[in-house]
Coordinates of C-alpha atoms in Angstrom, one line a residue:
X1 CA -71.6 -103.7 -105.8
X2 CA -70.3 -101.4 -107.6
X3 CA -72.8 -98.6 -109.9
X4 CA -71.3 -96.3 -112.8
X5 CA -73.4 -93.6 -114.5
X6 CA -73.6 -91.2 -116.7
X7 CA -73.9 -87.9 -114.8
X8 CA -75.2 -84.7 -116.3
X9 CA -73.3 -81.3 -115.1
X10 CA -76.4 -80.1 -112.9
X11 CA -75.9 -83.5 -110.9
X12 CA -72.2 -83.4 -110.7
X13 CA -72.4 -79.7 -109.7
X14 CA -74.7 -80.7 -106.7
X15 CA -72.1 -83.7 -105.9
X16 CA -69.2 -81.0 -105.6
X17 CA -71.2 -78.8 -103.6
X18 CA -71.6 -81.5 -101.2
X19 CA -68.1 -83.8 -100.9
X20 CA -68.7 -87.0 -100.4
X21 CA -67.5 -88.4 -96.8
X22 CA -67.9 -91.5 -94.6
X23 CA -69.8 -92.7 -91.4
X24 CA -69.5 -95.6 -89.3
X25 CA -72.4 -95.1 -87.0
X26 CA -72.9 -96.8 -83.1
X27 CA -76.6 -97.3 -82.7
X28 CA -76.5 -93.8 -80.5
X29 CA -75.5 -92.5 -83.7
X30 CA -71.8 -91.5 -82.3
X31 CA -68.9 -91.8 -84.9
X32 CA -66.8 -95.2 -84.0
X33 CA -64.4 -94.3 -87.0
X34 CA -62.7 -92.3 -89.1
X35 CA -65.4 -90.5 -91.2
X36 CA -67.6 -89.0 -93.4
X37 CA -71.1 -86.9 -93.5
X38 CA -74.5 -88.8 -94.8
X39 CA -75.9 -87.2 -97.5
X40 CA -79.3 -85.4 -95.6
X41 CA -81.2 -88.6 -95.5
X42 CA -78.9 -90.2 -98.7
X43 CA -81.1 -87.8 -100.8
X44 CA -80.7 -84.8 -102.9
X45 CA -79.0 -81.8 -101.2
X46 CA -80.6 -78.6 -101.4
X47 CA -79.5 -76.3 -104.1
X48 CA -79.2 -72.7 -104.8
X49 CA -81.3 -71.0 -107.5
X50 CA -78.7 -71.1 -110.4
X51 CA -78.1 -74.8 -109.9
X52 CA -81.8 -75.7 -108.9
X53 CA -82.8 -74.1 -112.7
X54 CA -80.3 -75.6 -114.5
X55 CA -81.4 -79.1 -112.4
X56 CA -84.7 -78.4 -113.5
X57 CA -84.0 -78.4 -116.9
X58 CA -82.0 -81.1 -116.7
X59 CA -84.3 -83.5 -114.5
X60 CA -86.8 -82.3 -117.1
X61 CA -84.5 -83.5 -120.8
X62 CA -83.9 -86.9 -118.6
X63 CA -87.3 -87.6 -117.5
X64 CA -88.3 -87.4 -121.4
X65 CA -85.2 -89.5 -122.2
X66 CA -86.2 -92.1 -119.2
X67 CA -89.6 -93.0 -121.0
X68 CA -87.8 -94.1 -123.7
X69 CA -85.8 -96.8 -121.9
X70 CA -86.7 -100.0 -120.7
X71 CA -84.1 -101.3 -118.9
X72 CA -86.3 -104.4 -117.9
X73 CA -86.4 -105.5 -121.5
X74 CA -82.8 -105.6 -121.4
X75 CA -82.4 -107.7 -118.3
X76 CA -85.2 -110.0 -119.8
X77 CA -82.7 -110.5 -122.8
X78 CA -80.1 -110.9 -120.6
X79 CA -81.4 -114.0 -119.0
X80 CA -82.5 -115.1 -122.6
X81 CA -79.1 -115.3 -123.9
X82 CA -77.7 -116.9 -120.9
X83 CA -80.6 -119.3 -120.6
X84 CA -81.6 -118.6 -116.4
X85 CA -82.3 -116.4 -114.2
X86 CA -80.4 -113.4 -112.0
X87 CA -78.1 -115.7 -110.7
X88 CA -76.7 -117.5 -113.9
X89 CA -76.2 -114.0 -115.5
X90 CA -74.5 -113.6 -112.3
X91 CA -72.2 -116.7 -112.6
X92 CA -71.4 -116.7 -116.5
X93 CA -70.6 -112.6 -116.3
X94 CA -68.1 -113.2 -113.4
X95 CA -66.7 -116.4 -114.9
X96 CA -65.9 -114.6 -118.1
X97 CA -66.3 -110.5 -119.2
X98 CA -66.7 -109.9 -115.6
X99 CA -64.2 -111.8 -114.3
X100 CA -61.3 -109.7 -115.6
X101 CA -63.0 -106.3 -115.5
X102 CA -63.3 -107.3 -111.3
X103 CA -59.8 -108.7 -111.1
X104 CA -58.4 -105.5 -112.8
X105 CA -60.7 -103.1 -110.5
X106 CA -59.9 -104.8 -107.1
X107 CA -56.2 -105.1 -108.4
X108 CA -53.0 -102.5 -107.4
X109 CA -51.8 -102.1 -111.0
X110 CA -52.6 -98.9 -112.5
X111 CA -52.1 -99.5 -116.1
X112 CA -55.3 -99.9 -118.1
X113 CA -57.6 -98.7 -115.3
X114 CA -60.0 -96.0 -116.3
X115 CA -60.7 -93.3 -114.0
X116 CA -64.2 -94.8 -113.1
X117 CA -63.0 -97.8 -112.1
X118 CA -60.2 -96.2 -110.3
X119 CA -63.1 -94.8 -108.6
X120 CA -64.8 -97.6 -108.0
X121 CA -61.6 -99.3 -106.6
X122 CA -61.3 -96.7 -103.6
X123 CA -65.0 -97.2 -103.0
X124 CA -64.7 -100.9 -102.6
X125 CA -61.7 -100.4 -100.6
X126 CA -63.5 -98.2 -98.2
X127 CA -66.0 -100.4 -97.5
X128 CA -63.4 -103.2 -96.9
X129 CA -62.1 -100.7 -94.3
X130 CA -64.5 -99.8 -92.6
X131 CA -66.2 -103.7 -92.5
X132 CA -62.8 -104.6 -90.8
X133 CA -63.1 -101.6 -88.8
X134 CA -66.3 -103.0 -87.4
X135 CA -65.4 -106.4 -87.1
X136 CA -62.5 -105.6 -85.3
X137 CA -64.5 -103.3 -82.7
X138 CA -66.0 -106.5 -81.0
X139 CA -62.0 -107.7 -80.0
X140 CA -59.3 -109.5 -81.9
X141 CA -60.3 -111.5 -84.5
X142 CA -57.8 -114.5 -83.9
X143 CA -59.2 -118.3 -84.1
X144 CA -63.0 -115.8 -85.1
X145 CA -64.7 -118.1 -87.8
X146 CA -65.9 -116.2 -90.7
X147 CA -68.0 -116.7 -93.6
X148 CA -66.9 -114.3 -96.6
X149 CA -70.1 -114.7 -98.4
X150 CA -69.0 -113.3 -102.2
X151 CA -65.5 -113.2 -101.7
X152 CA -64.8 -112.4 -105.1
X153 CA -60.8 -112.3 -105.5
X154 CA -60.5 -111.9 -101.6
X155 CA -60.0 -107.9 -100.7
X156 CA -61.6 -108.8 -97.4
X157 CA -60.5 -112.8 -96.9
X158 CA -56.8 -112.1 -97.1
X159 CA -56.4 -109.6 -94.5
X160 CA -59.1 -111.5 -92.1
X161 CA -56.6 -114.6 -92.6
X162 CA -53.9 -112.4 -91.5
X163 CA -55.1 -111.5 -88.3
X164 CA -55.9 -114.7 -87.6
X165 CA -59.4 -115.4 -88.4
X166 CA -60.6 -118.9 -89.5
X167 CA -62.0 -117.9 -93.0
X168 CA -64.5 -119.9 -95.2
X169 CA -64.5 -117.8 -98.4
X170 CA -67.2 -118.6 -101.1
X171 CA -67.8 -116.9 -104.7
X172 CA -70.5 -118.1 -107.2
X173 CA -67.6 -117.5 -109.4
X174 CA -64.8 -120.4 -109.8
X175 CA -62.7 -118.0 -111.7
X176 CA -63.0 -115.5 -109.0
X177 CA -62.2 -118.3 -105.9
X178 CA -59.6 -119.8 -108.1
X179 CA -57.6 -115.8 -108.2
X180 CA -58.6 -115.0 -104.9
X181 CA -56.7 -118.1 -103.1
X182 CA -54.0 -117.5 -105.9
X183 CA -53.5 -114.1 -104.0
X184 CA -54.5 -115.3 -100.6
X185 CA -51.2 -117.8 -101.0
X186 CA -48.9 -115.1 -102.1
X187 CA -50.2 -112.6 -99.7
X188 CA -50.5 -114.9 -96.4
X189 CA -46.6 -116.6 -97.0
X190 CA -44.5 -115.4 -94.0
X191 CA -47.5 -114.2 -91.6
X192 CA -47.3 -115.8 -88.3
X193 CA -50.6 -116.5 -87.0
X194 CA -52.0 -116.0 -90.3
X195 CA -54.8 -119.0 -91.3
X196 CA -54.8 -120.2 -94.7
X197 CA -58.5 -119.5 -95.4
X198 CA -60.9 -122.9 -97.0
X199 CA -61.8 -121.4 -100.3
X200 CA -65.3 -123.0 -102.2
X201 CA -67.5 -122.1 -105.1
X202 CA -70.9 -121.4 -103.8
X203 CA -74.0 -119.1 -104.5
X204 CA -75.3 -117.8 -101.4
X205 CA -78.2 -120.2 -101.0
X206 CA -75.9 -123.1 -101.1
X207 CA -73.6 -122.0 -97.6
X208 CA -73.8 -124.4 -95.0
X209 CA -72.4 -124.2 -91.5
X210 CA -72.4 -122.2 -88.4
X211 CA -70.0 -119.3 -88.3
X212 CA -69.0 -116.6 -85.6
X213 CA -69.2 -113.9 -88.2
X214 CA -71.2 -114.1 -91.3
X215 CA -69.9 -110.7 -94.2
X216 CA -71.5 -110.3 -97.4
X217 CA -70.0 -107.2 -99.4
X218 CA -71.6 -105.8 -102.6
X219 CA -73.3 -108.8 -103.6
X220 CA -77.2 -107.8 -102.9
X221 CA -77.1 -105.4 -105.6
X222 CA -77.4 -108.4 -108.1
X223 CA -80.8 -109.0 -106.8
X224 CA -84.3 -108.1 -106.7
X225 CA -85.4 -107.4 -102.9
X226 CA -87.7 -111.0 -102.8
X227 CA -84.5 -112.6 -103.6
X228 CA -82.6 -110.6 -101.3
X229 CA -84.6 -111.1 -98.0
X230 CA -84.3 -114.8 -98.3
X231 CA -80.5 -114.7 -99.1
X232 CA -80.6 -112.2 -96.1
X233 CA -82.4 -114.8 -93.9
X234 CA -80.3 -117.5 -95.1
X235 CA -77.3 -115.9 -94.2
X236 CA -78.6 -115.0 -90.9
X237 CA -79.1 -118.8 -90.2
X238 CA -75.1 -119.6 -90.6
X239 CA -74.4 -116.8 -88.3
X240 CA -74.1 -116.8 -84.0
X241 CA -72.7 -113.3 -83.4
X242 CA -72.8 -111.3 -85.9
X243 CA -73.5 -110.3 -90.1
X244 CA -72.5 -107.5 -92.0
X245 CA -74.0 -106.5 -95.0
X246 CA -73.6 -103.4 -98.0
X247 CA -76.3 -103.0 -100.3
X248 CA -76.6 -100.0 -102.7
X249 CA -79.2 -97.9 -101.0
X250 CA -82.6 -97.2 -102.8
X251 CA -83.2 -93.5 -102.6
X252 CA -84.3 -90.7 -104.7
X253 CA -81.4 -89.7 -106.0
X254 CA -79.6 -93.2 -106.4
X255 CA -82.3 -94.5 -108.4
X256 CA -82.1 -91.5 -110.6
X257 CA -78.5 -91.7 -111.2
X258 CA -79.3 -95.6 -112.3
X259 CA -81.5 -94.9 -114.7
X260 CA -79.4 -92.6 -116.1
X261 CA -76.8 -95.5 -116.2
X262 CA -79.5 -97.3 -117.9
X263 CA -79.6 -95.2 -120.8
X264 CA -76.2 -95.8 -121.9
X265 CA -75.6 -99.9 -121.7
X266 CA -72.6 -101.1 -122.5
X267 CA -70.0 -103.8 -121.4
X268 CA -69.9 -102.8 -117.6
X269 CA -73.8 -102.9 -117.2
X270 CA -73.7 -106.5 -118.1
X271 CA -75.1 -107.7 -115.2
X272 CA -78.5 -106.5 -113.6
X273 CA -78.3 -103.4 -110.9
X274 CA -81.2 -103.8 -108.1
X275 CA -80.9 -101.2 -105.0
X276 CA -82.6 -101.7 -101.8
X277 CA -84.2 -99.8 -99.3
X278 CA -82.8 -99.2 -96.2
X279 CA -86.2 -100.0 -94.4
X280 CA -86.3 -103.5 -96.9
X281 CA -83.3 -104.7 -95.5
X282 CA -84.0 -103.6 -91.9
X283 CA -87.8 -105.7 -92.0
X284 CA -85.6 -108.3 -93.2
X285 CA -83.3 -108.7 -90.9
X286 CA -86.3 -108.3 -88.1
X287 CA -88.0 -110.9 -89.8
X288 CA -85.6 -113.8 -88.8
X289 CA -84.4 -112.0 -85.1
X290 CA -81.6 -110.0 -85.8
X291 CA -81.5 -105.7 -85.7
X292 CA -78.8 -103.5 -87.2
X293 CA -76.3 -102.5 -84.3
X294 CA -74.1 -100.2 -86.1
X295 CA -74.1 -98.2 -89.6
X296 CA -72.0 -96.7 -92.2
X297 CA -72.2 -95.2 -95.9
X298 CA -69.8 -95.5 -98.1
X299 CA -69.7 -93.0 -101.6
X300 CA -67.4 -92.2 -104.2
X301 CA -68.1 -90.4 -107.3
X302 CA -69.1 -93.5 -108.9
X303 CA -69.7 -96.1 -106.2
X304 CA -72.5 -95.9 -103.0
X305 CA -72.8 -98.6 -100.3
X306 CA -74.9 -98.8 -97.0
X307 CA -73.2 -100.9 -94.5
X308 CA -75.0 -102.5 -91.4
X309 CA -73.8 -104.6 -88.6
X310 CA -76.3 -107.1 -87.1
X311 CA -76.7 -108.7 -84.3
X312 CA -79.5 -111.4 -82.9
X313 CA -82.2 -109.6 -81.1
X314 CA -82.1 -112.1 -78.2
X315 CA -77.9 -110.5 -77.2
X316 CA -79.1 -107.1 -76.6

């Protein structure tokens, strides 16, 4: 779930004038970890004169550019060439291209990372964090069954197996299960307690089961929001206690900096970006009983995640 763009200097001045931090929010809006300032409502900060002109001209330059694009063109040749819809780009990029790229980003090794995806790396990492920050908020997380909903090469499975939880980890893509209990092995060998986690290929849709804990990280983002609310509601059904999602939020300033992405496609755009609204997700989530108990935001200069903890209405 991961976004890269091309940022003019008016945009990145604004971004230095306003460090990016994160929040883990209760639902009284206290902090519950360590943490970082939202963005005024995950929008554009206010600027002063010098940078609001040179914004200006800049929003201006891009707006003309943006009428050029069509990045919905592009994803409809996308699904040409692969011969299906969102979800088969989905599979054959993260079985092949997208496959390394991932394994390379989510990996320690330094060597042939670019600074972007270095980037993108700590944002993902962060988001890991904090997700186990939350989980672990409701009491250990020994003999806990948890679905890890888009495992990809298991940065949140392997150190839920460690503590104990009983992990059902699923990818659509085999490559990605296939590295992620590759690692899970290495990583879990001497651990007492630890539980080897049951590792499957699976799109979303196709989960079965009833888990304590139901997480889906930086998955959403590969779908358009009528997709997403049923995957949401889906995964609602497998859960008892609790589901965490991250979804790049839709905003403003977010949507500007992905069409700006847009303009310059190449290799790491190969699969389709959607973001979602906050309020989307939220009706979702209403929709089938469940409301979001806690918050957090997770941004880099190159990666942005909303994360929400849900719970079933019917336990408040």
């Amino acid at each position: 779930m991961a976004f890269t763009a091309v940022l003019f200097p008016a945009i990145t001045t604004v971004s230095q004038a306003h460090p990016c931090r994160h929040r883990i929010l209760s639902p009284k809006r206290g902090s519950i970890s360590r943490t970082l300032a939202l963005p005024p409502s995950a929008d554009l900060p206010s600027l002063d004169a010098p940078v609001a002109l040179a914004a200006a001209s800049s929003v201006a330059a891009l707006a003309a550019a943006l009428s050029f694009s069509d990045p919905e063109r592009r994803r409809r040749q996308q699904a040409e060439v692969v011969g299906g819809d969102d979800k088969d780009v989905v599979r054959v990029y993260f079985n092949k291209t997208g496959f390394e790229r991932w394994k390379k980003i989510y990996g320690d090794a330094n060597e042939g990372v670019n600074r972007v995806q270095l980037d993108i790396r700590l944002g993902h990492s962060e988001t890991v964090e904090n997700t186990l920050a939350m989980l672990r908020d409701g009491g250990p997380l020994a003999g806990i069954s948890v679905c890890d909903a888009g495992c990809g090469t298991g940065s949140l499975t392997i150190p839920l197996a460690r503590e104990g939880a009983l992990v059902t980890a699923s990818d659509i893509s085999a490559s990605m299960v296939a590295e992620a209990e590759r690692q899970a092995r290495d990583a879990l060998v001497g651990h007492s307690g630890a539980q080897m986690p049951k590792f499957e290929v699976k799109d979303l849709e196709s989960l079965e089961g009833k888990f304590h804990t139901v997480v889906c990280l930086d998955v959403l983002i590969h779908y358009p929001q009528e997709k997403a609310e049923a995957m949401i509601a889906h995964l609602a059904s497998l859960a008892e206690s609790r589901l965490v999602l991250s979804f790049a939020p839709k905003t403003l300033y977010y949507n500007l900096l992905k069409r700006v992405g847009e303009l310059f496609p190449g290799p790491s755009k190969a699969t389709r970006a959607y973001l979602h609204a906050e309020g989307d997700v939220e009706r979702a989530l209403r929709k089938v009983g469940w409301k979001v108990n806690k918050r957090g935001f997770i941004t880099t200069q190159f990666y942005f995640a909303k994360l929400f903890e849900a719970v079933p209405v019917s336990s408040a």
